[in-house]
Amino acid sequence: MLRLKGKAELFKFCLNSLNKGHRSAFHRIADIKEECKQISIKGWVTSLRKMKEYIFLDLNDGSCSKPLQIVVQKDNKIKALQFGCSIEAEGELVKNKNGQLELKASDVRLIGQCNIDDGYPFAPRKHYSNDYMRQYLHLRLRNNGFAALSRIRGAATTAIHNFFNTHNYINIHTPVLTSNDCEGAGEVFLVEPDYETKKGEKKECFFDNKAFLTVSGQLHLEVAARCFHKVYTFGPTFRAENSKSRLHLSEFYMVEAETALAQSTEDLVHCVGSMFQYVTKYLLENCSEDIYLSRKEIGDKDLTSNLENVVDKPFCIMSYDEVCNVLKGSKKLKTKFVPNMPLTKEQELFIVEHNDKYPVFVIDWPAEIKPFYMKSKDNDENRVMAFDLLCPNVGEVCGGSLREDDYGMLQKKLEDAGMAERLAWYLELRKFGNVLTGGFGLGFERYLQVLLNILNIKDSILFPRWPHNCKM
Amino acid sequence: MLRLKGKAELFKFCLNSLNKGHRSAFHRIADIKEECKQISIKGWVTSLRKMKEYIFLDLNDGSCSKPLQIVVQKDNKIKALQFGCSIEAEGELVKNKNGQLELKASDVRLIGQCNIDDGYPFAPRKHYSNDYMRQYLHLRLRNNGFAALSRIRGAATTAIHNFFNTHNYINIHTPVLTSNDCEGAGEVFLVEPDYETKKGEKKECFFDNKAFLTVSGQLHLEVAARCFHKVYTFGPTFRAENSKSRLHLSEFYMVEAETALAQSTEDLVHCVGSMFQYVTKYLLENCSEDIYLSRKEIGDKDLTSNLENVVDKPFCIMSYDEVCNVLKGSKKLKTKFVPNMPLTKEQELFIVEHNDKYPVFVIDWPAEIKPFYMKSKDNDENRVMAFDLLCPNVGEVCGGSLREDDYGMLQKKLEDAGMAERLAWYLELRKFGNVLTGGFGLGFERYLQVLLNILNIKDSILFPRWPHNCKM
């Protein structure tokens, strides 16, 4: 490196050199495609079999679901190796008699021990319940199934951004801290400085008004949709619901989009269906092995169910009234159907079952059971132009609507909901250069539950938070 | 549409049909490239000039920085049009004598009024201060400069994901709700349900332990880096700092990465520099007009300064000791330099100035002024393998370090910081299959401040939150 006179050392970056020529360079197992004279691999031992002269190790480096087999001669140094430890192995990559590439290691170096006697909570070849693994969030990702889930989450995130970028939606960072409770349901978290740690500081209102954690970015997205026509956001949202159900988290991710393209519920349904199919296709094309592994780890026998019904095949649309007729006629339901009430989880799943496990869009909902911002139908004030998307395993995955764009109608709805003062800015959007918009919010974890047939939503996110559980 | 017997209506999606064939279809100004007989455009009127027979309108639809000129014959209907209103215009797209495409409109339909007498806070051709505009966050995006900023933010988000995907980093959703205060600085927000709205419910500890808003995803990223080698996260982080400075927000975005590739401070510096240059190049290639517009709106005379020093040119590296020598020798500084103390903002900016406005990596910091998790240098326990990246306009934009991987050393550091109990899980990561990792966090808004020469960080985010300000 050169030094300028009396000035700083100059340092030239080269993008391509990031993974090359450094002493820290090592290969990823995912990139291994052919035989190679000399290669270095780092990773974690997932199994080991000691033979007379040789030891066979399976090494995983997190880059893919498949481990690499390593064959190394027994010696004293190697004896210390055990399940879970991290190593660096060097040697020749050759095809074995089964045609699989394996590493004939000339050197294996232990990096980090992993001792069960020292408290490591997992043993080789043992199956653990999800409840058990949830106690060890900091080590749970070592489990093959959860490693696969992490890669699928990452890929799904990429696919979601790709879908919206391709269709010219602008990514908007809607705020987490907000003064409004979008749904008006009161299930919000309140945010204040931790005054206990701020010694000597006077306890005062940090934000002047109450600050909540967002339950939806929709109202902020509507601001942006009235400047850009097509916008989306993908980030964390929060509910202070005291529920330990298999379908609720205190912190979860939502994909939300708002567009002035949508002029009818069908337009919206179209956009959601396209996104749903695009993301699912992307995952099937890019993560099929991880999807297979993830489903296998949870003991799923039918490794592709749900998926076939999502990709390529059409979705169903039913009106709320049609759903009522089906529910009224059924004798199998435990929960009694009451008209003009939200569907119970049992009823949602029944409707999906009734439609041969196809995802179902339920449209034209009664206004009285939906939030204030939804637009009434032209010919029927008691119905709103809204949909819920129901899917196998979880029921509702996504909901959306056209937004009330009539100033007078929205004013009345806000007053009825007692929110006119707090949401004066929201009403004002209808006064200045207004356009009709519609949008939706898709629960990302529930989508993963559908895709991977995950029973409990807590196992579809890396660091789940739910009542009495916010560890780490 | 077909109806199955007694079942739901089937609805076939087709990705390509999303923008075509719908009655809601209209063109984006950004896509207009050539003459066209019949076209429909929706957007907002940004200026209008009434001539004898014709009216000339500038229409903006948020898709790009350039408005489209619309020429329409005067009639009674048109008279209602004014600055800020939303319209739909149909007609022929032709080149005018200047070679610019303009719309000869056969029909212009008013969608939404925009009346200054009714309280619209902006008038045509008037310049407003940033302080004034910040009072109207729900309408501020209509300003050309802020619209450009929004598109640049969206594009930068895409570029960041692209960079890490290309280099095989896995996207990790680190939690917003957490039981630890990563930096140990005590500037955290506390989260509880809003018990006032939960009538009849007993006030109890929702999460058993205190739950904070994250100040950094680093500790959680380290969990993932010990399974995947290369991980990153990009999301909101929070500080309950009572600061109204031009460089602080209560909610801001951070790009954080953690990698087992890094074995030295130089490796880390390399990764950050590569990302910094990649994202900046991407923006110059994809948003040059928006960057130009954004800088012009804030009255910036030199529209490309800062940028040339970031792309292609090498960055500088100085050790903390070298920085000390420069600061000691200077007589221009108002703030007195004290050795083994953090740099003041004035000192940071002085160092950047000293290096001809190049970004400067300052490495080898005194351990006593850096957080517990940083790895000490092999030959000097009092120095840590860490860097701060200093840039023009804002000073520190990014900080990173190798993480202490020695169990005994980290245990001692945690005990000294009084965090041993709460971070037992973090220490345990060094016990089971440990590897050396390093990482960094880049403040996204500060990066935008550097890129666009934005004075106040509150104008680099759509919905800024700072003490006494959490509107909407």
PDB file of C-alpha atoms in Angstrom, chain A residues 17 25 58 102 141 147 150 186-187 229 267 310 322 344 350 372 377 384 403 407 457-458 462 469:
ATOM      1  CA  SER A  17     -11.245  -9.399  -5.273  1.00  0.00           C
ATOM      2  CA  ALA A  25     -10.716 -17.366   1.125  1.00  0.00           C
ATOM      3  CA  ASP A  58     -20.359 -34.832   6.838  1.00  0.00           C
ATOM      4  CA  GLU A 102     -16.153 -35.859  -1.751  1.00  0.00           C
ATOM      5  CA  LEU A 141     -30.496 -22.616  13.166  1.00  0.00           C
ATOM      6  CA  ALA A 147     -31.332 -23.737   8.243  1.00  0.00           C
ATOM      7  CA  SER A 150     -33.757 -19.422   6.852  1.00  0.00           C
ATOM      8  CA  GLY A 186     -56.604  -1.402  20.227  1.00  0.00           C
ATOM      9  CA  GLU A 187     -54.138  -4.281  20.154  1.00  0.00           C
ATOM     10  CA  HIS A 229     -49.408   5.335  -8.121  1.00  0.00           C
ATOM     11  CA  ASP A 267     -58.026  -5.925 -10.013  1.00  0.00           C
ATOM     12  CA  VAL A 310     -50.846 -22.452  -5.682  1.00  0.00           C
ATOM     13  CA  GLU A 322     -71.947 -17.618  -1.332  1.00  0.00           C
ATOM     14  CA  THR A 344     -64.046 -18.509  12.584  1.00  0.00           C
ATOM     15  CA  PHE A 350     -63.847 -25.513   5.824  1.00  0.00           C
ATOM     16  CA  PHE A 372     -63.435   2.165   8.478  1.00  0.00           C
ATOM     17  CA  LYS A 377     -69.938  -0.867  -3.093  1.00  0.00           C
ATOM     18  CA  VAL A 384     -67.379  -3.185   1.045  1.00  0.00           C
ATOM     19  CA  ARG A 403     -60.047   2.541   0.030  1.00  0.00           C
ATOM     20  CA  TYR A 407     -64.431  12.777   1.322  1.00  0.00           C
ATOM     21  CA  ILE A 457     -46.125 -19.891  13.118  1.00  0.00           C
ATOM     22  CA  LYS A 458     -43.351 -19.685  15.755  1.00  0.00           C
ATOM     23  CA  LEU A 462     -35.925 -17.165  13.242  1.00  0.00           C
ATOM     24  CA  ASN A 469     -41.501 -14.876  25.178  1.00  0.00           C
TER      25      ASN A 469
END
